[in-house]
Amino acid sequence: MKRESKLVRCFLFFGIFAVILAVLSVLFYPKSNTIEAGVPERDVKLSGIFGAPENSVDVVVLGDSVSYTSIAPLQMWDEQGITSYVCAQSGQKVTEAYYWLKKIYEQQTPELLVLEANILYNYESFEKETNAALETHLGYYIPIFKYHNRWKNLNADDFLLKFEKVGRDFARGYVEKTGAQPYSGGSYMKQGRKVDEIDEVAEFYLEEIRKLCEKHGTTLVLVSIPSPRNWNYARHNGVMAYAKEQNLNYLDMNLHTKEMGIDWRLDTLDAGDHMNEAGAEKVTGYLGAYLKEEFALEDHRSDPAYEIWNENADDFEEQ
Amino acid sequence: MAYHTLLFLLVFLPLVLLIYQIMPRKFRPAVLLAAGYAFFFSFSRFLFVYLIGATIVMYAAGLLVDRMQQRFKEQKKGMERAAVKTLKKRVTARERWVVAGGVVLLVGVLAVVKYYNFFAQNLTELLHLFSIEGGLKTVTFLQPIGISFYTLQAVSYIVDVYEGKIRADRNFGRVALYMAFFPQIMEGPIARYEQTAAALWQGAPLSYRNVSMGAQRILWGLFKKIVIADRLNVVVADIFTYYQNYDGAILALGAVAYTTQLYNEFSGCMDIVIGTAEMFGVTLPENFRQPFLSKNVSEFWRRWHVTLGAWLKDYIFYPVSLSGWVKKLGNRTKERFGKHGAKIVVSAAALFPVWLINGLWHGPQWSYIFFGMYYFVLIMAGIVFEPLTARFHERHQNLAAHKGFMVFQIVRTTILVVIGELFFRAPGPRQGLVMLKQILTNFHISALFSAPMAELGLDIHDAVLIFAAVAIVFVVGLLHEKGVHIRERIEKFPTPLRWCSYYALILGNLIFGAYGDGYLEVDLIYANF
């Protein structure tokens, strides 16, 4: 076979394959943001942001379960008049955060991106992180990689491509947790010089996030939510080193627990891993005040366009 | 970077193929060697010095032995027969010292990093039994992945040089590449020097046929690994962890599920490995030959993890059974108990170390030793009752060829293998016995359809998929057994049909693979042995 003919056949083979992947990706893509429609459970609350009116969110929070149990956007609205959305998932990796952010920018241009730093240390090994990054990358560009498991529940709507309007999450990504298991380990933020450096893969994608924010005019803010089980001073130093290098704001609330009034007997759900409802109220209050003051965000509470936020905040408070 | 990961399949392998192909032929072996070291370094970091060390030891020992052999050949010219005999004795003794030194160094490192703590813990416990304080302290050793595989390759090289099967290689690069060919490093197959070294060093250009045949085999292996084995992982892990909570029927299902998982995982990985090597024009030895069509456990072990079985046969079984003391033992037993008695004693003497090492090779755990001893007992029982079975077959001469009897033998062997795997996977021999007792005494088929089944982590779709996929693997196995080469046939299909087969293979993995959201990545089981 001639060389040219071989090349043509090769292009044809991969071309047909690309078309098949594109068609299957549309078919397998969930037609609404529910578990029943095939959205993975950990993505459901996050994907509610795609149901929000365009350019209506001031602050987007990326992070893991520490974030979605600690930051209540409706409380923040009530106190500061800031519209925020917690786009966190259990065990979110920085790679995932990056691709979610890319997707969020298709509809929103937040003024601030709050990145909860615990995800920078969700690390197993270089190979596993690189492999996970590759999987996320493919899932973003070729959705069938991410939604392949939908073969179990494909239905007529999928074949008819009946996409439903994405439903907004009432709590804007916040997951309220009741119950308290005290943390009794004492001080966990002993000042020291030890630095727990951010691994290469996480730092690479953190850089990508920073550049993406820069491109869209969003201010990136690094934040650490109080969590004795996950945080320590070496990690604080690791994040601080990066923040200084890139001239970013870094708020480590683990250093302000007294000021915030955190009571480790009452405010944690599971002995210092996550916050409970009471802890979340304190974290949200402190973070909201910090963001408003530091970045002079506009108060939309009296803006009629944001009336739904007032209504939802009232309902949230009643709950 | 396990072989089933995207990083390996979509980045590392294509990159190595590309660099290999664009390099001039003489540099291609160096590309493979660099790829092997990079691959090994990626998961073992500085522990790759172990691999380099093992390579240096085998290379040096091989050269020393070879030099002695060559010098002997020179010296014996013109010597009297008696003098040659004396010299031969002296040279052989010296060669043996070198071989022993090399083997002790190689196996010693393996023994220390892998088995020292097991030995120390058991010794300390034994001393405590006799109320003696002290014992050995445990030490944390970092164990490089693949050490159990490459150590056996290195030992076989030295012994083969000593036995004159091969000449020692002066080319260090070729020896190093034999040890560090990246598809083989994690899980074998355990190749002999004459099987792969020359082909690896040849630097043959990639061909369409090799690449497409290799890719087909990789996709087939991937299907076994990510569609079947990884999907079963959640069920197996749950049943073996919480075995006390389950009915005997569910435990039996767990044992079958684990056997299915292990076979598809290991043979699937071997398909990926062998397919990868095939892309470079290198034929690696097969590790599986339809083991679940075996009529007895001995045959099973000639079909399952073939290269380990062959290694144990060549480097443990034969040396022990042909050693002077075993021969003497055989002769004495023959005089007292006859031919069959001698066969039992000689077989026991030679098979015991084989099965002990087989068990221990998998790891420093009593369950693995128990697993080895289980097969030792089964095979010995076969030898002990050989006259009875021979007499039975004499009386029923047509039975052996009867299909129904063959199916019975296959089912019987499969049940014995599943029991063996139950002990292999159980946290310990005691727990294995508890599980077996539960299966034998508390077996209710209705339990399979009760609530706990649904809680095992598989839904009806998964169950149907597993059955269908296992059926496909079984049918493909039957066709292989009959000598049908499916890949060859696909290669001969007209282009549209051939391409459709490729797309089906790729999409089968892509859609039905147990990866991504909702699944945990399952590491290669044999890579940890």
PDB file of C-alpha atoms in Angstrom, chain B residues 30 35 44 63 69 74 117 128 155 167 177 187 208 227 237 245 299 345 351 412 455 477 482 518 524:
ATOM      1  CA  ALA B  30      18.463   2.164  24.055  1.00  0.00           C
ATOM      2  CA  ALA B  35      11.643   3.649  28.653  1.00  0.00           C
ATOM      3  CA  SER B  44       9.620   2.995  42.444  1.00  0.00           C
ATOM      4  CA  LEU B  63      30.387 -13.632  32.814  1.00  0.00           C
ATOM      5  CA  GLN B  69      33.629 -22.723  31.349  1.00  0.00           C
ATOM      6  CA  GLU B  74      40.833 -24.546  26.618  1.00  0.00           C
ATOM      7  CA  ASN B 117       9.353  -8.802  58.805  1.00  0.00           C
ATOM      8  CA  HIS B 128       6.695 -15.734  73.314  1.00  0.00           C
ATOM      9  CA  VAL B 155      18.266 -16.302  38.666  1.00  0.00           C
ATOM     10  CA  ARG B 167      26.327 -18.286  26.747  1.00  0.00           C
ATOM     11  CA  LEU B 177      17.031  -4.596  28.643  1.00  0.00           C
ATOM     12  CA  GLU B 187       3.686  -8.517  36.455  1.00  0.00           C
ATOM     13  CA  TYR B 208       1.261  -2.148  10.665  1.00  0.00           C
ATOM     14  CA  VAL B 227     -15.163  -4.451  32.284  1.00  0.00           C
ATOM     15  CA  ALA B 237     -13.916  -6.657  48.734  1.00  0.00           C
ATOM     16  CA  ASN B 245     -22.224 -11.347  58.024  1.00  0.00           C
ATOM     17  CA  GLU B 299      -2.983 -29.409  34.419  1.00  0.00           C
ATOM     18  CA  VAL B 345       8.397 -40.071  48.472  1.00  0.00           C
ATOM     19  CA  LEU B 351       7.008 -30.893  45.248  1.00  0.00           C
ATOM     20  CA  ARG B 412     -14.392 -30.670  39.701  1.00  0.00           C
ATOM     21  CA  GLU B 455     -26.200  -4.056  49.006  1.00  0.00           C
ATOM     22  CA  GLY B 477     -11.205 -19.309  25.326  1.00  0.00           C
ATOM     23  CA  LYS B 482      -9.690 -25.289  19.257  1.00  0.00           C
ATOM     24  CA  GLY B 518     -18.692   5.834  41.034  1.00  0.00           C
ATOM     25  CA  LEU B 524      -3.067  -4.440  39.565  1.00  0.00           C
TER      26      LEU B 524
END
